[in-house]
mmCIF file of C-alpha atoms in Angstrom:
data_model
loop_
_atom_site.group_PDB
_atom_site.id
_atom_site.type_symbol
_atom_site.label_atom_id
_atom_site.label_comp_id
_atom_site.label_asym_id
_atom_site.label_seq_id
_atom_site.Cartn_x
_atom_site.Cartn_y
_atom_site.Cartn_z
ATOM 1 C CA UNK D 1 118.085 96.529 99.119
ATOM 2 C CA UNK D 2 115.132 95.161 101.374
ATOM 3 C CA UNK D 3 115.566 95.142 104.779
ATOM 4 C CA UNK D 4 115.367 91.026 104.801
ATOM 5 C CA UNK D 5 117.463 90.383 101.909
ATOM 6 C CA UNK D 6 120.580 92.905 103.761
ATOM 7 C CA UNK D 7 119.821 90.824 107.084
ATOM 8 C CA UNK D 8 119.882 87.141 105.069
ATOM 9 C CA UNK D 9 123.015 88.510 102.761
ATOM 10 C CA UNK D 10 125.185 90.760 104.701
ATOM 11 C CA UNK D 11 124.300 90.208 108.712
ATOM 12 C CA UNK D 12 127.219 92.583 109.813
ATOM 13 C CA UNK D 13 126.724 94.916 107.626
ATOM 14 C CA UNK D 14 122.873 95.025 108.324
ATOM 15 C CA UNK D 15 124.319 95.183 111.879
ATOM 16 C CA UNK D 16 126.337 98.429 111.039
ATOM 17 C CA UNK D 17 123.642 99.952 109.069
ATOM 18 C CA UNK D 18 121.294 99.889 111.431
ATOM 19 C CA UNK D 19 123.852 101.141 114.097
ATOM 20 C CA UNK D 20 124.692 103.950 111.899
ATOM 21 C CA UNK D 21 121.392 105.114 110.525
ATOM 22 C CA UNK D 22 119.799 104.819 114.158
ATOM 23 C CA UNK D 23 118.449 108.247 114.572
ATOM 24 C CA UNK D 24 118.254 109.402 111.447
ATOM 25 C CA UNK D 25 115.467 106.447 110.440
ATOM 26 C CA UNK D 26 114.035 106.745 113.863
ATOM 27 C CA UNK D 27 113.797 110.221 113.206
ATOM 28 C CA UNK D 28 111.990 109.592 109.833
ATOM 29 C CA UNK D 29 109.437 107.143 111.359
ATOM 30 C CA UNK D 30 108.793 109.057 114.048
ATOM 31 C CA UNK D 31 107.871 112.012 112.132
ATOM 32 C CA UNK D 32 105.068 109.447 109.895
ATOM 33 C CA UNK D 33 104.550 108.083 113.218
ATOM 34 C CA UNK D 34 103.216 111.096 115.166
ATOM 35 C CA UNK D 35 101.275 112.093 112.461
ATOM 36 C CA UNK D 36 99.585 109.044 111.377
ATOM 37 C CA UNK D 37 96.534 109.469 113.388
ATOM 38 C CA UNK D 38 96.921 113.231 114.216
ATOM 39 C CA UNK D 39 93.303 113.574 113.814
ATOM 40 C CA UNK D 40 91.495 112.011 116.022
ATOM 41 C CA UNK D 41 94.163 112.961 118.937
ATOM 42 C CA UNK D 42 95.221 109.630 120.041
ATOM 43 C CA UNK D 43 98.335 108.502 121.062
ATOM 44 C CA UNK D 44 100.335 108.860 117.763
ATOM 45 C CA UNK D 45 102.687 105.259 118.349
ATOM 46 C CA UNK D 46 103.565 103.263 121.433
ATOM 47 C CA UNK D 47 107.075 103.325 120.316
ATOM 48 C CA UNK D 48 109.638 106.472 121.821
ATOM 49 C CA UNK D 49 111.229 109.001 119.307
ATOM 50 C CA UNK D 50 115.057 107.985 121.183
ATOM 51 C CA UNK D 51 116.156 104.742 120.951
ATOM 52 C CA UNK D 52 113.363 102.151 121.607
ATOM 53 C CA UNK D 53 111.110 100.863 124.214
ATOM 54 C CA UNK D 54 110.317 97.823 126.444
ATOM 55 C CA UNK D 55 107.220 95.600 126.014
ATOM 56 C CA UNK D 56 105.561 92.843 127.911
ATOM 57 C CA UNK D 57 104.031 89.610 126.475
ATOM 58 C CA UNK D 58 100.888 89.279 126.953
ATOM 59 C CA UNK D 59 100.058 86.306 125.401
ATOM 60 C CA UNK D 60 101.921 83.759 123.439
ATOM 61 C CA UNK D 61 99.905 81.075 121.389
ATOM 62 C CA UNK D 62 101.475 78.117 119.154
ATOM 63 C CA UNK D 63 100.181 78.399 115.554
ATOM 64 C CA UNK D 64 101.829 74.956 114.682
ATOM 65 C CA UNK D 65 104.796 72.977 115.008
ATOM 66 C CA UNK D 66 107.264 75.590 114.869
ATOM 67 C CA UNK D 67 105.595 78.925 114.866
ATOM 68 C CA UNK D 68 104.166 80.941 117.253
ATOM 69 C CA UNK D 69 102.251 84.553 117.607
ATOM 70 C CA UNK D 70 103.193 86.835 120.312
ATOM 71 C CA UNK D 71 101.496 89.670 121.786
ATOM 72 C CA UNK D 72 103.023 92.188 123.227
ATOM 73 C CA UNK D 73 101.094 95.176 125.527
ATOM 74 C CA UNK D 74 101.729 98.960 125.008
ATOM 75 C CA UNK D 75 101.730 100.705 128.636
ATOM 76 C CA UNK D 76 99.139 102.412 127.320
ATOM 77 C CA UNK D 77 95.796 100.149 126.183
ATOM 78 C CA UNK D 78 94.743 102.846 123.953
ATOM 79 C CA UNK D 79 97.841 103.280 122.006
ATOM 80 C CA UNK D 80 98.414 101.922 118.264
ATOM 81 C CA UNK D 81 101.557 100.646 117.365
ATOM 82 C CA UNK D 82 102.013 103.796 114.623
ATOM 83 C CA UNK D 83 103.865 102.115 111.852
ATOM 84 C CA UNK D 84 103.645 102.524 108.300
ATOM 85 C CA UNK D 85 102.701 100.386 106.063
ATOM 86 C CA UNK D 86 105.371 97.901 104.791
ATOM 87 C CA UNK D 87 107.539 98.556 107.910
ATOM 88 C CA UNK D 88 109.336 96.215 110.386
ATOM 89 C CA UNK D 89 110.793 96.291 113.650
ATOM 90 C CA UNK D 90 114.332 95.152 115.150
ATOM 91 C CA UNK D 91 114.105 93.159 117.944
ATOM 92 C CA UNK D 92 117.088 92.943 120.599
ATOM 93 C CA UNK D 93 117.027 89.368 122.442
ATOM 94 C CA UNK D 94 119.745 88.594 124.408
ATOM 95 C CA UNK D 95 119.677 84.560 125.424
ATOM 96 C CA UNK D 96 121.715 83.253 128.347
ATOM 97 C CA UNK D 97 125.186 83.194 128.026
ATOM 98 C CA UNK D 98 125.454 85.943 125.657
ATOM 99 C CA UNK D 99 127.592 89.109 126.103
ATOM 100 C CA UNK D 100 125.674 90.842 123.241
ATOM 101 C CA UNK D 101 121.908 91.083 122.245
ATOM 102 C CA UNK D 102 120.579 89.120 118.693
ATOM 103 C CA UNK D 103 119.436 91.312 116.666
ATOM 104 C CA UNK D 104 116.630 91.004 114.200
ATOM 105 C CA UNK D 105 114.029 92.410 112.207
ATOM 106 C CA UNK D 106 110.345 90.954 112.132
ATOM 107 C CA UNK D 107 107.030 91.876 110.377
ATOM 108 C CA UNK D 108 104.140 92.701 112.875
ATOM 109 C CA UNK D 109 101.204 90.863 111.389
ATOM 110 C CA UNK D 110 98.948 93.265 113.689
ATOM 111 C CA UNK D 111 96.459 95.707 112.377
ATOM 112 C CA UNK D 112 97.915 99.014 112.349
ATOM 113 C CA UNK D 113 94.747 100.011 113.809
ATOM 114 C CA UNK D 114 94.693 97.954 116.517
ATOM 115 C CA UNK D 115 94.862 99.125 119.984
ATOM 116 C CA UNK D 116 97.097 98.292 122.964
ATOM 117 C CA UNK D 117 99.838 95.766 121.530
ATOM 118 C CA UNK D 118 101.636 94.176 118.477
ATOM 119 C CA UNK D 119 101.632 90.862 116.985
ATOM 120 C CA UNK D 120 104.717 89.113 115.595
ATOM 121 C CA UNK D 121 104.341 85.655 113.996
ATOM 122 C CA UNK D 122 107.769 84.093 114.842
ATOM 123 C CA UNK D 123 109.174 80.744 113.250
ATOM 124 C CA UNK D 124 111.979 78.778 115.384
ATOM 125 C CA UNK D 125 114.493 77.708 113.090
ATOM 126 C CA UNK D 126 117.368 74.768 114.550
ATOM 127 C CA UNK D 127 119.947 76.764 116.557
ATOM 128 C CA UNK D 128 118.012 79.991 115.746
ATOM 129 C CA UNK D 129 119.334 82.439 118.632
ATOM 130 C CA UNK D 130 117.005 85.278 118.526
ATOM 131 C CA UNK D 131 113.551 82.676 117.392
ATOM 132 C CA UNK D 132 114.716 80.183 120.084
ATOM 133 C CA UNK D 133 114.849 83.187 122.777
ATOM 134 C CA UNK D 134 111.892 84.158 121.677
ATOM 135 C CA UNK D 135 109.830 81.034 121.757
ATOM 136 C CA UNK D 136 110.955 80.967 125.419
ATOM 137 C CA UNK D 137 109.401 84.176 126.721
ATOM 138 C CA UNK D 138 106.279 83.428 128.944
ATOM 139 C CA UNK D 139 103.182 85.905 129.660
ATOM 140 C CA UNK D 140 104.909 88.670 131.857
ATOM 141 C CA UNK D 141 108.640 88.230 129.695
ATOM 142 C CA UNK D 142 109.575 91.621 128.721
ATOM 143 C CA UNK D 143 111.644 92.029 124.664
ATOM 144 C CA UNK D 144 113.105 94.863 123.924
ATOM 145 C CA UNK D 145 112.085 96.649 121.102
ATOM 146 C CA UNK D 146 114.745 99.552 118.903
ATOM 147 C CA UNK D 147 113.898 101.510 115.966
ATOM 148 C CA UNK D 148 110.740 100.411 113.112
ATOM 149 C CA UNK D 149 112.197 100.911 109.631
ATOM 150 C CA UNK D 150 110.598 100.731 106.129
ATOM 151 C CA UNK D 151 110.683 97.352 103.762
ATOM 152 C CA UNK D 152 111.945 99.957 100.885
ATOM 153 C CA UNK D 153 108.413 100.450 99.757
ATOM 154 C CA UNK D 154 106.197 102.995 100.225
ATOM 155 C CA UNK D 155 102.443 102.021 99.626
ATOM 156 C CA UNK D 156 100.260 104.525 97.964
ATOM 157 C CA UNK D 157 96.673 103.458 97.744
ATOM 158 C CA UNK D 158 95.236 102.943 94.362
ATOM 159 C CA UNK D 159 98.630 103.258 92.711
ATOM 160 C CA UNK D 160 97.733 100.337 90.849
ATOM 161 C CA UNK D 161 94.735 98.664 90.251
ATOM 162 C CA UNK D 162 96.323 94.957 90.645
ATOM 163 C CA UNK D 163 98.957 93.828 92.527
ATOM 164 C CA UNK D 164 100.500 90.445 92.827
ATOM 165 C CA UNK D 165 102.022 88.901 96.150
ATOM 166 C CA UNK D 166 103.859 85.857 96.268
ATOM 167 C CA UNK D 167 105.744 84.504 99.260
ATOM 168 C CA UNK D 168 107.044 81.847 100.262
ATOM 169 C CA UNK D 169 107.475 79.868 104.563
ATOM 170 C CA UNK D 170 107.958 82.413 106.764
ATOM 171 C CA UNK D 171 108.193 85.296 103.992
ATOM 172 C CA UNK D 172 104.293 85.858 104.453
ATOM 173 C CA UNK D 173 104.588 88.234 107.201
ATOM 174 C CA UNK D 174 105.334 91.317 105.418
ATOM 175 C CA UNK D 175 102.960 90.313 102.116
ATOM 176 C CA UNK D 176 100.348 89.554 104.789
ATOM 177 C CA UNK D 177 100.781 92.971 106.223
ATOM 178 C CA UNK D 178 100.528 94.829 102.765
ATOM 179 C CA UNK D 179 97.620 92.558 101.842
ATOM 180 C CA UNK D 180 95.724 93.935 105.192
ATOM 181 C CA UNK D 181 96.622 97.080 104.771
ATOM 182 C CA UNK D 182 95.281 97.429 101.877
ATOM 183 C CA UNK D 183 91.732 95.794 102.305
ATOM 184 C CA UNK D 184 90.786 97.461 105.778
ATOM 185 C CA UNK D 185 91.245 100.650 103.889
ATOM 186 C CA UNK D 186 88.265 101.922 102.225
ATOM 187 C CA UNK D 187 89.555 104.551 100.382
ATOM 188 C CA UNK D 188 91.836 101.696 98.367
ATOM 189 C CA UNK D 189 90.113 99.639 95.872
ATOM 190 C CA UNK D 190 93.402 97.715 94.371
ATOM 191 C CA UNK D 191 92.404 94.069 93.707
ATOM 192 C CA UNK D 192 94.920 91.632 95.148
ATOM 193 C CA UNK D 193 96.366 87.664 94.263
ATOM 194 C CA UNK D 194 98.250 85.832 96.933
ATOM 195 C CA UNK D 195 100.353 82.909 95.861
ATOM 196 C CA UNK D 196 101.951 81.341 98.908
ATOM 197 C CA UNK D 197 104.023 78.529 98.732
ATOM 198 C CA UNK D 198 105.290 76.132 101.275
ATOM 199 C CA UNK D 199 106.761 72.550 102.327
ATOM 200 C CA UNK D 200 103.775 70.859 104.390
ATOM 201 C CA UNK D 201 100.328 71.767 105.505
ATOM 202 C CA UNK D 202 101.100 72.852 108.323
ATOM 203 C CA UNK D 203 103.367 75.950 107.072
ATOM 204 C CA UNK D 204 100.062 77.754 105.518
ATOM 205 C CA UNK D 205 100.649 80.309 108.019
ATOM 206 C CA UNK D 206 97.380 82.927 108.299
ATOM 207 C CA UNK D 207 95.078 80.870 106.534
ATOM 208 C CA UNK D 208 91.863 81.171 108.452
ATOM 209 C CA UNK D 209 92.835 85.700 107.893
ATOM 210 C CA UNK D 210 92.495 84.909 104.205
ATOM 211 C CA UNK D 211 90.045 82.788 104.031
ATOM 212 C CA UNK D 212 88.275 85.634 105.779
ATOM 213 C CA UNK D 213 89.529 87.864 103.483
ATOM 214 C CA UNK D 214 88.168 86.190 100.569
ATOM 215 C CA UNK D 215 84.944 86.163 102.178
ATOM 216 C CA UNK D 216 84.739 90.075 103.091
ATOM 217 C CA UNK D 217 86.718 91.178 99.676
ATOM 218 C CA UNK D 218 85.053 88.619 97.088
ATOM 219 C CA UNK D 219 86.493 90.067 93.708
ATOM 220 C CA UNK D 220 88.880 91.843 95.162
ATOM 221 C CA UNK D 221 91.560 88.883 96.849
ATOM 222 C CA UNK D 222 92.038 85.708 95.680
ATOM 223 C CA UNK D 223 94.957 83.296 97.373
ATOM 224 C CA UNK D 224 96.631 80.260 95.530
ATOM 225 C CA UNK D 225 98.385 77.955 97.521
ATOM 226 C CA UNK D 226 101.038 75.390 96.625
ATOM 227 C CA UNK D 227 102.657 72.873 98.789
ATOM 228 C CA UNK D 228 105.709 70.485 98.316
ATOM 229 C CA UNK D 229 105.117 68.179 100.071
ATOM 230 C CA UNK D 230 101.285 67.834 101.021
ATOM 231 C CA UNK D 231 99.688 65.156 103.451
ATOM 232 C CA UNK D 232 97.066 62.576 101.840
ATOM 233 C CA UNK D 233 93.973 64.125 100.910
ATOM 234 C CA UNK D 234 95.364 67.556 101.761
ATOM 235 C CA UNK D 235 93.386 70.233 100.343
ATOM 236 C CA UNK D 236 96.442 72.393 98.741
ATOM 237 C CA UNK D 237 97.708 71.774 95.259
ATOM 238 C CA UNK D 238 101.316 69.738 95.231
ATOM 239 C CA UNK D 239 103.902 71.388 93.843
ATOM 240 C CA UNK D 240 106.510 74.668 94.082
ATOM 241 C CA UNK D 241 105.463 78.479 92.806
ATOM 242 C CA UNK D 242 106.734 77.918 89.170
ATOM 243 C CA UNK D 243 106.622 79.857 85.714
ATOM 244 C CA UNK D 244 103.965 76.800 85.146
ATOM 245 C CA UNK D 245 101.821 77.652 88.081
ATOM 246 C CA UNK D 246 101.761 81.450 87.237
ATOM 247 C CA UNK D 247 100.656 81.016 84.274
ATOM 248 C CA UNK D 248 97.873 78.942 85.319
ATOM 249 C CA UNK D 249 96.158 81.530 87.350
ATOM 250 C CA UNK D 250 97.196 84.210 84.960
ATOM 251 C CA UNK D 251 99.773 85.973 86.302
ATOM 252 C CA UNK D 252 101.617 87.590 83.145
ATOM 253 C CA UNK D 253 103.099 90.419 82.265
ATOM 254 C CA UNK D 254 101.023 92.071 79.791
ATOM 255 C CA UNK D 255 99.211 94.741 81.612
ATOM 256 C CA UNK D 256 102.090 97.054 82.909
ATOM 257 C CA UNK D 257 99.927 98.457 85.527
ATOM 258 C CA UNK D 258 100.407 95.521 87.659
ATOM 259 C CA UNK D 259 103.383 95.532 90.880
ATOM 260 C CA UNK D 260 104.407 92.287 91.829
ATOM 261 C CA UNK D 261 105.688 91.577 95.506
ATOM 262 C CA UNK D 262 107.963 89.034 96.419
ATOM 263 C CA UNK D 263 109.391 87.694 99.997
ATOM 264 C CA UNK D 264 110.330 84.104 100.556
ATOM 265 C CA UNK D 265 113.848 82.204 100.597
ATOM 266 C CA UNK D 266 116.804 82.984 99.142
ATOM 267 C CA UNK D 267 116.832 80.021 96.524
ATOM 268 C CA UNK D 268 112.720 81.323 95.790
ATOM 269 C CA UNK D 269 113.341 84.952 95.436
ATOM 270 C CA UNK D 270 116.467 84.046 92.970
ATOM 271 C CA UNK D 271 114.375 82.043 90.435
ATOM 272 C CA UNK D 272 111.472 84.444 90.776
ATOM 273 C CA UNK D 273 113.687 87.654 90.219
ATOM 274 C CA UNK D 274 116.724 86.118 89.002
ATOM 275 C CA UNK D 275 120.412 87.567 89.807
ATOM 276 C CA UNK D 276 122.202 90.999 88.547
ATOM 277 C CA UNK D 277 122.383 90.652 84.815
ATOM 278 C CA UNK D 278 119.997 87.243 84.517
ATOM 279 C CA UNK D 279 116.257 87.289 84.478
ATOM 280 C CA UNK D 280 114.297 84.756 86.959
ATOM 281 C CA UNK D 281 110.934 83.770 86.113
ATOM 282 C CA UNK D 282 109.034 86.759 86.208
ATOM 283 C CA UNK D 283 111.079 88.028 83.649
ATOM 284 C CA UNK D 284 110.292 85.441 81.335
ATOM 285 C CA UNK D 285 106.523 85.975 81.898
ATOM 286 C CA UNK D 286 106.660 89.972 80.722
ATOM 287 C CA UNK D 287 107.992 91.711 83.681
ATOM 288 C CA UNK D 288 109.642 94.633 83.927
ATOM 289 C CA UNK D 289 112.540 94.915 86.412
ATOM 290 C CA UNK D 290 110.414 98.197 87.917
ATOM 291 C CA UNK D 291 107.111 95.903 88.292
ATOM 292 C CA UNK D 292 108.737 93.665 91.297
ATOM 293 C CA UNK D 293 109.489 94.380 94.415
ATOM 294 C CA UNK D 294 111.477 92.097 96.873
ATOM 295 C CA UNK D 295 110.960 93.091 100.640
#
C-alpha cells in the first residue's frame, strides 16, 4: 500500500506505522542514503541517521492561487538531500493551539542532485492543518523534518523501455519526481508519457519543467494535459483522463513491457485501477494488475 493512499485511507494507522517502523525505515534509507554518492566523497544526505532534522526556509514563492514551493537550506550548502528515487518525507508542523504536531508526508520536487536544500510544492486545502501551517512559514521559519520513506517502488533504470504516468491536482509531485529522475540520468534511456489532469488552468502545476523537458528529451517525453474546467481560449484540452482519452494518445495494453504510474484523488485512482475484485479503466484497456503502480 503506497505511502499516500495509507495516509488518505487509514490516517491513524499511517500514524502508527510510521511510529512503529521509525528506525527500522530510517535505518534502511540511511544505509541507500550514505551510499548514494559514496564516490565522489560528498556529504552522503543532509538528513541524520536518528530521528530527523531541522531546516530553515529559505525562500517561499506562490506558484498560483493555492500552491506554493518552499525551499528549505541544509546547514551545509554542499550537501544533497540523499533520497532515493520515488521517496517522500514526513513533515511534523505543529500550528498554534495544538498539543500535538500534523503529520504528513510530501514529495520533494527537487533534483536529487541538487545542492544545499529541498523543494516541496505544497497545495493549501480549506481547513488543511499541516498545508495551512505551512503556507504561513516566512524566510527564516524553521519545519521539522522525521524520517524519508519509499513510495513502494523501487526504480531500476531501463527496466522498461516505456512507462506511462498519469496524475491527477496535487498527485504530480511524486510522478514529477520519477519523470526527473529518470531524464537527468544518462545511463536511462526509458521513453516517458505524462497525462496530467486537472480542474482549471491554473492547477497545471510544473508546466514550464516539462515543457523544458520536452524540449531537452524530444522523443523521449511527451505530456498530455486535460482540464475540466478550462478558461476561454485556454490552451489545454477540456475534459477528465478517461478510457476515451487514453486511447487517443495510445495508451493500451498490448505491449506488456510497459509500467503504468498512477497518483491523483481517490475518486481518479479508483476508476483508473478500479477496487479489490473490479477492474478500473486500465484494466479494460489490456492491463495487467502487475503493470500499474499507485504511489
Amino acid at each position: 500500500m503506497s505511502t499516500h493512499y495509507l495516509w488518505r485511507s487509514r490516517p491513524q494507522k499511517a500514524i502508527l506505522t510510521l511510529a512503529l517502523s521509525g528506525v527500522g525505515s530510517w535505518a534502511v534509507t540511511s544505509y541507500f542514503t550514505r551510499n548514494a554518492f559514496a564516490d565522489d566523497g560528498e556529504p552522503a544526505t543532509a538528513f541524520p541517521s536518528k530521528l530527523g532534522t531541522s531546516l530553515r526556509l529559505e525562500s517561499s514563492e506562490s506558484v498560483n492561487h493555492n500552491t506554493k514551493r518552499l525551499r528549505f537550506e541544509f546547514p551545509n550548502p554542499t550537501a544533497r538531500s540523499g533520497l532515493t528515487l520515488t521517496s517522500t518525507v514526513f513533515i511534523a508542523a505543529w500550528p498554534k493551539g495544538r498539543w500535538f504536531p500534523v503529520i504528513r508526508p510530501y514529495t520533494p520536487v527537487s533534483s536529487l542532485n541538487q545542492r544545499g536544500s529541498i523543494d516541496l510544492m505544497v497545495k493549501k486545502y480549506p481547513n488543511g492543518k499541516a498545508s495551512t501551517y505551512l503556507h504561513s512559514l516566512t524566510p527564516g521559519d524553521s519545519l521539522y523534518f522525521l524520517t524519508p520513506v519509499s513510495l513502494g517502488y523501487r526504480w531500476t533504470p531501463n527496466q522498461y523501455p516505456h512507462i506511462i504516468l498519469i496524475a491527477g491536482g496535487a498527485g504530480i509531485t511524486p510522478i514529477y519526481q520519477l519523470a526527473q529522475g529518470i531524464l537527468n540520468n544518462p545511463e536511462d534511456k526509458t521513453t516517458i508519457t505524462l497525462v496530467f489532469g486537472v480542474n482549471s488552468d491554473a492547477d497545471v502545476l510544473l508546466r514550464k519543467e516539462f515543457k523544458d523537458f520536452e524540449q531537452r528529451f524530444s522523443g523521449r517525453f511527451k505530456a498530455v494535459y486535460t482540464v475540466s474546467n478550462p478558461t476561454d481560449g485556454s490552451p489545454f484540452q477540456k475534459g477528465y483522463v478517461t478510457k476515451e482519452l487514453l486511447e487517443e494518445i495510445g495508451v493500451r495494453g498490448e505491449k506488456k513491457d510497459t509500467k503504468v504510474f498512477v497518483c491523483g484523488p481517490p475518486a481518479m485512482e479508483k476508476a483508473l485501477v478500479g477496487a479489490r475484485k473490479q477492474g478500473g479503466v486500465l484494466e479494460q484497456l489490456g492491463y495487467r494488475k502487475d503493470q500499474i503502480h499507485v504511489f
